[in-house]
């Protein structure tokens, strides 16, 4: 999760994106898809307010809108654990002279709870049955060559999950 290629791909050119990084973890490791944003919510670059001191401040300002908070709580909770990594994937401890807060929260998994940073997230995901099931599902979909499932496929997946991780 802390490889430069992944960190750089899941970001914005000028600043890291806890949303993109959080959504990646949700989709690829938890098999959860976030809802699309409401149409009346402006993109992050168009939000008004005082100049944020850190990237986290920028996203916290954006999610003050109650219609944003519900979904962003999960995405950003995961994505904030990557704040120690800049858009190029380089490790950092400060931003604009301010210390970086890389704490977050993992939701939607059997190992849900507070996160210290991206390495802590990796440790939690590695021990999660939710993640093992999700990765089994991805491998199974790849093997089938499709995402549409029949009743027979669900029975085969149960068998696959039992044998794959043992």
mmCIF file of N, CA and C in Angstrom, residues 24-128:
data_model
loop_
_atom_site.group_PDB
_atom_site.id
_atom_site.type_symbol
_atom_site.label_atom_id
_atom_site.label_comp_id
_atom_site.label_asym_id
_atom_site.label_seq_id
_atom_site.Cartn_x
_atom_site.Cartn_y
_atom_site.Cartn_z
ATOM 1 N N UNK A 24 -9.719 3.495 -3.222
ATOM 2 C CA UNK A 24 -8.956 2.349 -3.722
ATOM 3 C C UNK A 24 -8.967 1.209 -2.705
ATOM 4 N N UNK A 25 -8.695 1.517 -1.444
ATOM 5 C CA UNK A 25 -8.691 0.484 -0.399
ATOM 6 C C UNK A 25 -10.087 -0.103 -0.239
ATOM 7 N N UNK A 26 -11.105 0.757 -0.241
ATOM 8 C CA UNK A 26 -12.484 0.268 -0.094
ATOM 9 C C UNK A 26 -12.833 -0.724 -1.199
ATOM 10 N N UNK A 27 -12.546 -0.353 -2.435
ATOM 11 C CA UNK A 27 -12.939 -1.190 -3.571
ATOM 12 C C UNK A 27 -12.098 -2.451 -3.694
ATOM 13 N N UNK A 28 -10.785 -2.316 -3.549
ATOM 14 C CA UNK A 28 -9.893 -3.441 -3.823
ATOM 15 C C UNK A 28 -9.688 -4.393 -2.644
ATOM 16 N N UNK A 29 -9.828 -3.899 -1.414
ATOM 17 C CA UNK A 29 -9.555 -4.736 -0.248
ATOM 18 C C UNK A 29 -10.786 -5.028 0.600
ATOM 19 N N UNK A 30 -11.815 -4.184 0.516
ATOM 20 C CA UNK A 30 -13.027 -4.401 1.311
ATOM 21 C C UNK A 30 -14.238 -4.740 0.447
ATOM 22 N N UNK A 31 -14.081 -4.647 -0.879
ATOM 23 C CA UNK A 31 -15.182 -4.882 -1.835
ATOM 24 C C UNK A 31 -16.382 -3.978 -1.540
ATOM 25 N N UNK A 32 -16.102 -2.741 -1.213
ATOM 26 C CA UNK A 32 -17.137 -1.740 -0.964
ATOM 27 C C UNK A 32 -17.021 -0.637 -2.009
ATOM 28 N N UNK A 33 -18.129 -0.247 -2.584
ATOM 29 C CA UNK A 33 -18.131 0.845 -3.570
ATOM 30 C C UNK A 33 -18.838 2.054 -2.957
ATOM 31 N N UNK A 34 -18.168 3.207 -2.917
ATOM 32 C CA UNK A 34 -18.819 4.396 -2.376
ATOM 33 C C UNK A 34 -19.909 4.906 -3.314
ATOM 34 N N UNK A 35 -20.874 5.589 -2.729
ATOM 35 C CA UNK A 35 -21.915 6.217 -3.544
ATOM 36 C C UNK A 35 -21.328 7.391 -4.313
ATOM 37 N N UNK A 36 -21.866 7.696 -5.495
ATOM 38 C CA UNK A 36 -21.378 8.878 -6.217
ATOM 39 C C UNK A 36 -21.771 10.140 -5.445
ATOM 40 N N UNK A 37 -20.993 11.217 -5.596
ATOM 41 C CA UNK A 37 -21.317 12.448 -4.869
ATOM 42 C C UNK A 37 -22.605 13.078 -5.387
ATOM 43 N N UNK A 38 -23.319 13.784 -4.514
ATOM 44 C CA UNK A 38 -24.508 14.512 -4.973
ATOM 45 C C UNK A 38 -24.114 15.540 -6.032
ATOM 46 N N UNK A 39 -25.015 15.822 -6.947
ATOM 47 C CA UNK A 39 -24.692 16.726 -8.056
ATOM 48 C C UNK A 39 -24.492 18.176 -7.627
ATOM 49 N N UNK A 40 -25.068 18.588 -6.493
ATOM 50 C CA UNK A 40 -24.981 19.985 -6.069
ATOM 51 C C UNK A 40 -23.745 20.285 -5.222
ATOM 52 N N UNK A 41 -22.840 19.331 -5.050
ATOM 53 C CA UNK A 41 -21.646 19.543 -4.242
ATOM 54 C C UNK A 41 -20.500 19.990 -5.144
ATOM 55 N N UNK A 42 -19.892 21.145 -4.846
ATOM 56 C CA UNK A 42 -18.787 21.619 -5.684
ATOM 57 C C UNK A 42 -17.542 20.761 -5.484
ATOM 58 N N UNK A 43 -16.703 20.644 -6.521
ATOM 59 C CA UNK A 43 -15.438 19.925 -6.355
ATOM 60 C C UNK A 43 -14.578 20.605 -5.295
ATOM 61 N N UNK A 44 -13.635 19.897 -4.774
ATOM 62 C CA UNK A 44 -12.786 20.409 -3.702
ATOM 63 C C UNK A 44 -12.137 21.739 -4.066
ATOM 64 N N UNK A 45 -11.671 21.877 -5.294
ATOM 65 C CA UNK A 45 -10.965 23.099 -5.699
ATOM 66 C C UNK A 45 -11.859 24.331 -5.650
ATOM 67 N N UNK A 46 -13.188 24.156 -5.692
ATOM 68 C CA UNK A 46 -14.099 25.296 -5.719
ATOM 69 C C UNK A 46 -14.658 25.661 -4.356
ATOM 70 N N UNK A 47 -14.298 24.914 -3.306
ATOM 71 C CA UNK A 47 -14.831 25.233 -1.991
ATOM 72 C C UNK A 47 -14.197 26.508 -1.472
ATOM 73 N N UNK A 48 -14.975 27.234 -0.704
ATOM 74 C CA UNK A 48 -14.498 28.495 -0.161
ATOM 75 C C UNK A 48 -14.091 28.309 1.290
ATOM 76 N N UNK A 49 -13.328 29.228 1.790
ATOM 77 C CA UNK A 49 -12.914 29.176 3.179
ATOM 78 C C UNK A 49 -11.501 29.695 3.305
ATOM 79 N N UNK A 50 -10.990 29.687 4.538
ATOM 80 C CA UNK A 50 -9.636 30.166 4.762
ATOM 81 C C UNK A 50 -8.643 29.204 4.129
ATOM 82 N N UNK A 51 -7.465 29.694 3.866
ATOM 83 C CA UNK A 51 -6.423 28.887 3.242
ATOM 84 C C UNK A 51 -6.034 27.745 4.182
ATOM 85 N N UNK A 52 -6.184 26.494 3.763
ATOM 86 C CA UNK A 52 -5.828 25.379 4.638
ATOM 87 C C UNK A 52 -4.321 25.320 4.884
ATOM 88 N N UNK A 53 -3.939 24.878 6.070
ATOM 89 C CA UNK A 53 -2.517 24.765 6.391
ATOM 90 C C UNK A 53 -1.945 23.423 5.952
ATOM 91 N N UNK A 54 -2.773 22.386 5.945
ATOM 92 C CA UNK A 54 -2.322 21.070 5.498
ATOM 93 C C UNK A 54 -3.366 20.490 4.555
ATOM 94 N N UNK A 55 -2.978 19.431 3.880
ATOM 95 C CA UNK A 55 -3.902 18.743 2.983
ATOM 96 C C UNK A 55 -5.112 18.226 3.750
ATOM 97 N N UNK A 56 -4.888 17.725 4.937
ATOM 98 C CA UNK A 56 -5.987 17.227 5.769
ATOM 99 C C UNK A 56 -6.977 18.360 6.056
ATOM 100 N N UNK A 57 -6.471 19.556 6.361
ATOM 101 C CA UNK A 57 -7.344 20.713 6.605
ATOM 102 C C UNK A 57 -8.221 20.987 5.385
ATOM 103 N N UNK A 58 -7.650 20.861 4.206
ATOM 104 C CA UNK A 58 -8.384 21.106 2.958
ATOM 105 C C UNK A 58 -9.580 20.157 2.860
ATOM 106 N N UNK A 59 -9.351 18.895 3.143
ATOM 107 C CA UNK A 59 -10.427 17.904 3.029
ATOM 108 C C UNK A 59 -11.431 18.009 4.170
ATOM 109 N N UNK A 60 -10.972 18.382 5.351
ATOM 110 C CA UNK A 60 -11.902 18.568 6.468
ATOM 111 C C UNK A 60 -12.847 19.719 6.145
ATOM 112 N N UNK A 61 -12.345 20.797 5.562
ATOM 113 C CA UNK A 61 -13.200 21.925 5.161
ATOM 114 C C UNK A 61 -14.242 21.471 4.156
ATOM 115 N N UNK A 62 -13.834 20.622 3.227
ATOM 116 C CA UNK A 62 -14.740 20.150 2.183
ATOM 117 C C UNK A 62 -15.873 19.311 2.758
ATOM 118 N N UNK A 63 -15.597 18.556 3.787
ATOM 119 C CA UNK A 63 -16.607 17.645 4.318
ATOM 120 C C UNK A 63 -17.456 18.254 5.424
ATOM 121 N N UNK A 64 -17.351 19.541 5.635
ATOM 122 C CA UNK A 64 -18.237 20.209 6.594
ATOM 123 C C UNK A 64 -19.682 20.104 6.100
ATOM 124 N N UNK A 65 -19.870 20.071 4.792
ATOM 125 C CA UNK A 65 -21.196 19.919 4.199
ATOM 126 C C UNK A 65 -21.778 18.576 4.660
ATOM 127 N N UNK A 66 -22.944 18.581 5.338
ATOM 128 C CA UNK A 66 -23.525 17.332 5.847
ATOM 129 C C UNK A 66 -23.794 16.295 4.758
ATOM 130 N N UNK A 67 -24.098 16.730 3.544
ATOM 131 C CA UNK A 67 -24.360 15.759 2.471
ATOM 132 C C UNK A 67 -23.073 15.072 2.017
ATOM 133 N N UNK A 68 -21.927 15.631 2.352
ATOM 134 C CA UNK A 68 -20.638 15.014 2.007
ATOM 135 C C UNK A 68 -20.124 14.114 3.124
ATOM 136 N N UNK A 69 -20.406 14.493 4.349
ATOM 137 C CA UNK A 69 -19.780 13.841 5.500
ATOM 138 C C UNK A 69 -20.053 12.341 5.580
ATOM 139 N N UNK A 70 -21.273 11.919 5.317
ATOM 140 C CA UNK A 70 -21.632 10.507 5.456
ATOM 141 C C UNK A 70 -20.706 9.577 4.689
ATOM 142 N N UNK A 71 -20.485 9.880 3.416
ATOM 143 C CA UNK A 71 -19.612 9.026 2.593
ATOM 144 C C UNK A 71 -18.137 9.289 2.878
ATOM 145 N N UNK A 72 -17.789 10.561 3.060
ATOM 146 C CA UNK A 72 -16.382 10.904 3.258
ATOM 147 C C UNK A 72 -15.834 10.390 4.576
ATOM 148 N N UNK A 73 -16.688 10.162 5.550
ATOM 149 C CA UNK A 73 -16.209 9.652 6.837
ATOM 150 C C UNK A 73 -15.446 8.348 6.623
ATOM 151 N N UNK A 74 -15.997 7.455 5.798
ATOM 152 C CA UNK A 74 -15.333 6.171 5.552
ATOM 153 C C UNK A 74 -14.137 6.332 4.618
ATOM 154 N N UNK A 75 -14.314 7.026 3.495
ATOM 155 C CA UNK A 75 -13.224 7.191 2.518
ATOM 156 C C UNK A 75 -12.040 7.932 3.128
ATOM 157 N N UNK A 76 -12.321 9.076 3.727
ATOM 158 C CA UNK A 76 -11.253 9.901 4.285
ATOM 159 C C UNK A 76 -10.629 9.250 5.506
ATOM 160 N N UNK A 77 -11.436 8.522 6.286
ATOM 161 C CA UNK A 77 -10.892 7.832 7.449
ATOM 162 C C UNK A 77 -9.779 6.871 7.066
ATOM 163 N N UNK A 78 -9.960 6.206 5.941
ATOM 164 C CA UNK A 78 -8.928 5.305 5.422
ATOM 165 C C UNK A 78 -7.831 6.130 4.746
ATOM 166 N N UNK A 79 -8.230 7.065 3.903
ATOM 167 C CA UNK A 79 -7.273 7.849 3.116
ATOM 168 C C UNK A 79 -6.350 8.727 3.935
ATOM 169 N N UNK A 80 -6.821 9.249 5.068
ATOM 170 C CA UNK A 80 -5.957 10.094 5.906
ATOM 171 C C UNK A 80 -4.760 9.322 6.457
ATOM 172 N N UNK A 81 -4.857 8.008 6.526
ATOM 173 C CA UNK A 81 -3.720 7.236 7.035
ATOM 174 C C UNK A 81 -2.526 7.305 6.074
ATOM 175 N N UNK A 82 -2.748 7.791 4.849
ATOM 176 C CA UNK A 82 -1.679 7.932 3.849
ATOM 177 C C UNK A 82 -1.094 9.353 3.813
ATOM 178 N N UNK A 83 -1.462 10.222 4.733
ATOM 179 C CA UNK A 83 -1.040 11.624 4.677
ATOM 180 C C UNK A 83 0.467 11.828 4.776
ATOM 181 N N UNK A 84 1.199 10.856 5.305
ATOM 182 C CA UNK A 84 2.651 11.001 5.367
ATOM 183 C C UNK A 84 3.309 10.901 3.993
ATOM 184 N N UNK A 85 2.529 10.627 2.943
ATOM 185 C CA UNK A 85 3.082 10.454 1.598
ATOM 186 C C UNK A 85 2.580 11.558 0.688
ATOM 187 N N UNK A 86 3.508 12.277 0.070
ATOM 188 C CA UNK A 86 3.155 13.374 -0.825
ATOM 189 C C UNK A 86 2.642 12.826 -2.163
ATOM 190 N N UNK A 87 2.281 13.703 -3.124
ATOM 191 C CA UNK A 87 1.750 13.227 -4.406
ATOM 192 C C UNK A 87 2.710 12.314 -5.189
ATOM 193 N N UNK A 88 3.995 12.436 -4.936
ATOM 194 C CA UNK A 88 4.978 11.588 -5.625
ATOM 195 C C UNK A 88 5.230 10.291 -4.859
ATOM 196 N N UNK A 89 4.623 10.144 -3.682
ATOM 197 C CA UNK A 89 4.812 8.948 -2.875
ATOM 198 C C UNK A 89 5.986 9.037 -1.917
ATOM 199 N N UNK A 90 6.567 10.233 -1.773
ATOM 200 C CA UNK A 90 7.692 10.411 -0.855
ATOM 201 C C UNK A 90 7.184 10.583 0.570
ATOM 202 N N UNK A 91 7.894 9.989 1.514
ATOM 203 C CA UNK A 91 7.515 10.080 2.918
ATOM 204 C C UNK A 91 7.829 11.478 3.440
ATOM 205 N N UNK A 92 6.942 12.014 4.265
ATOM 206 C CA UNK A 92 7.142 13.343 4.850
ATOM 207 C C UNK A 92 6.517 13.360 6.240
ATOM 208 N N UNK A 93 7.016 14.232 7.082
ATOM 209 C CA UNK A 93 6.463 14.361 8.434
ATOM 210 C C UNK A 93 5.841 15.732 8.666
ATOM 211 N N UNK A 94 6.140 16.697 7.768
ATOM 212 C CA UNK A 94 5.550 18.030 7.878
ATOM 213 C C UNK A 94 5.025 18.469 6.519
ATOM 214 N N UNK A 95 4.099 19.409 6.567
ATOM 215 C CA UNK A 95 3.570 20.032 5.355
ATOM 216 C C UNK A 95 3.335 21.499 5.670
ATOM 217 N N UNK A 96 3.937 22.371 4.874
ATOM 218 C CA UNK A 96 3.848 23.815 5.107
ATOM 219 C C UNK A 96 4.260 24.177 6.530
ATOM 220 N N UNK A 97 5.275 23.476 7.051
ATOM 221 C CA UNK A 97 5.787 23.752 8.382
ATOM 222 C C UNK A 97 4.943 23.177 9.515
ATOM 223 N N UNK A 98 3.877 22.502 9.180
ATOM 224 C CA UNK A 98 2.988 21.928 10.201
ATOM 225 C C UNK A 98 3.205 20.415 10.265
ATOM 226 N N UNK A 99 3.125 19.834 11.471
ATOM 227 C CA UNK A 99 3.237 18.371 11.550
ATOM 228 C C UNK A 99 2.042 17.697 10.875
ATOM 229 N N UNK A 100 2.294 16.566 10.263
ATOM 230 C CA UNK A 100 1.231 15.841 9.561
ATOM 231 C C UNK A 100 0.529 14.900 10.524
ATOM 232 N N UNK A 101 -0.788 14.897 10.438
ATOM 233 C CA UNK A 101 -1.618 13.979 11.211
ATOM 234 C C UNK A 101 -2.038 12.856 10.267
ATOM 235 N N UNK A 102 -1.457 11.671 10.428
ATOM 236 C CA UNK A 102 -1.759 10.536 9.553
ATOM 237 C C UNK A 102 -2.691 9.536 10.230
ATOM 238 N N UNK A 103 -3.404 9.975 11.257
ATOM 239 C CA UNK A 103 -4.352 9.073 11.906
ATOM 240 C C UNK A 103 -5.617 8.991 11.073
ATOM 241 N N UNK A 104 -6.312 7.905 11.224
ATOM 242 C CA UNK A 104 -7.556 7.716 10.494
ATOM 243 C C UNK A 104 -8.414 6.694 11.196
ATOM 244 N N UNK A 105 -9.368 6.150 10.447
ATOM 245 C CA UNK A 105 -10.246 5.135 10.999
ATOM 246 C C UNK A 105 -10.641 4.163 9.898
ATOM 247 N N UNK A 106 -10.511 2.891 10.191
ATOM 248 C CA UNK A 106 -10.935 1.847 9.267
ATOM 249 C C UNK A 106 -12.355 1.449 9.629
ATOM 250 N N UNK A 107 -13.235 1.524 8.641
ATOM 251 C CA UNK A 107 -14.630 1.133 8.821
ATOM 252 C C UNK A 107 -14.962 0.098 7.752
ATOM 253 N N UNK A 108 -16.012 -0.683 7.974
ATOM 254 C CA UNK A 108 -16.474 -1.622 6.960
ATOM 255 C C UNK A 108 -15.714 -2.932 6.938
ATOM 256 N N UNK A 109 -14.964 -3.228 7.992
ATOM 257 C CA UNK A 109 -14.200 -4.479 8.046
ATOM 258 C C UNK A 109 -14.314 -5.077 9.439
ATOM 259 N N UNK A 110 -13.987 -6.340 9.554
ATOM 260 C CA UNK A 110 -14.020 -7.013 10.845
ATOM 261 C C UNK A 110 -12.918 -6.533 11.788
ATOM 262 N N UNK A 111 -11.950 -5.793 11.272
ATOM 263 C CA UNK A 111 -10.870 -5.237 12.095
ATOM 264 C C UNK A 111 -10.986 -3.714 12.168
ATOM 265 N N UNK A 112 -12.212 -3.213 12.111
ATOM 266 C CA UNK A 112 -12.451 -1.769 12.136
ATOM 267 C C UNK A 112 -11.871 -1.157 13.403
ATOM 268 N N UNK A 113 -11.492 0.110 13.280
ATOM 269 C CA UNK A 113 -10.976 0.827 14.438
ATOM 270 C C UNK A 113 -10.043 1.932 14.025
ATOM 271 N N UNK A 114 -9.462 2.605 15.002
ATOM 272 C CA UNK A 114 -8.558 3.718 14.712
ATOM 273 C C UNK A 114 -7.277 3.253 14.030
ATOM 274 N N UNK A 115 -6.707 4.150 13.233
ATOM 275 C CA UNK A 115 -5.464 3.877 12.506
ATOM 276 C C UNK A 115 -4.415 4.908 12.890
ATOM 277 N N UNK A 116 -3.177 4.459 13.031
ATOM 278 C CA UNK A 116 -2.072 5.378 13.301
ATOM 279 C C UNK A 116 -1.482 5.951 12.023
ATOM 280 N N UNK A 117 -1.425 5.109 10.963
ATOM 281 C CA UNK A 117 -0.816 5.515 9.696
ATOM 282 C C UNK A 117 -1.056 4.401 8.670
ATOM 283 N N UNK A 118 -0.463 4.531 7.503
ATOM 284 C CA UNK A 118 -0.679 3.555 6.422
ATOM 285 C C UNK A 118 -0.104 2.184 6.759
ATOM 286 N N UNK A 119 0.992 2.123 7.497
ATOM 287 C CA UNK A 119 1.549 0.825 7.879
ATOM 288 C C UNK A 119 0.615 0.106 8.845
ATOM 289 N N UNK A 120 0.016 0.847 9.748
ATOM 290 C CA UNK A 120 -0.965 0.265 10.664
ATOM 291 C C UNK A 120 -2.174 -0.239 9.875
ATOM 292 N N UNK A 121 -2.615 0.523 8.885
ATOM 293 C CA UNK A 121 -3.708 0.084 8.006
ATOM 294 C C UNK A 121 -3.326 -1.237 7.337
ATOM 295 N N UNK A 122 -2.122 -1.331 6.807
ATOM 296 C CA UNK A 122 -1.660 -2.551 6.142
ATOM 297 C C UNK A 122 -1.708 -3.740 7.084
ATOM 298 N N UNK A 123 -1.277 -3.552 8.324
ATOM 299 C CA UNK A 123 -1.295 -4.632 9.312
ATOM 300 C C UNK A 123 -2.721 -5.086 9.603
ATOM 301 N N UNK A 124 -3.626 -4.125 9.750
ATOM 302 C CA UNK A 124 -5.026 -4.480 10.019
ATOM 303 C C UNK A 124 -5.634 -5.228 8.838
ATOM 304 N N UNK A 125 -5.390 -4.732 7.632
ATOM 305 C CA UNK A 125 -5.950 -5.386 6.457
ATOM 306 C C UNK A 125 -5.406 -6.808 6.297
ATOM 307 N N UNK A 126 -4.134 -7.000 6.613
ATOM 308 C CA UNK A 126 -3.522 -8.322 6.465
ATOM 309 C C UNK A 126 -4.152 -9.349 7.393
ATOM 310 N N UNK A 127 -4.698 -8.910 8.506
ATOM 311 C CA UNK A 127 -5.290 -9.849 9.468
ATOM 312 C C UNK A 127 -6.814 -9.932 9.351
ATOM 313 N N UNK A 128 -7.385 -9.327 8.339
ATOM 314 C CA UNK A 128 -8.838 -9.221 8.206
ATOM 315 C C UNK A 128 -9.450 -10.347 7.378
#
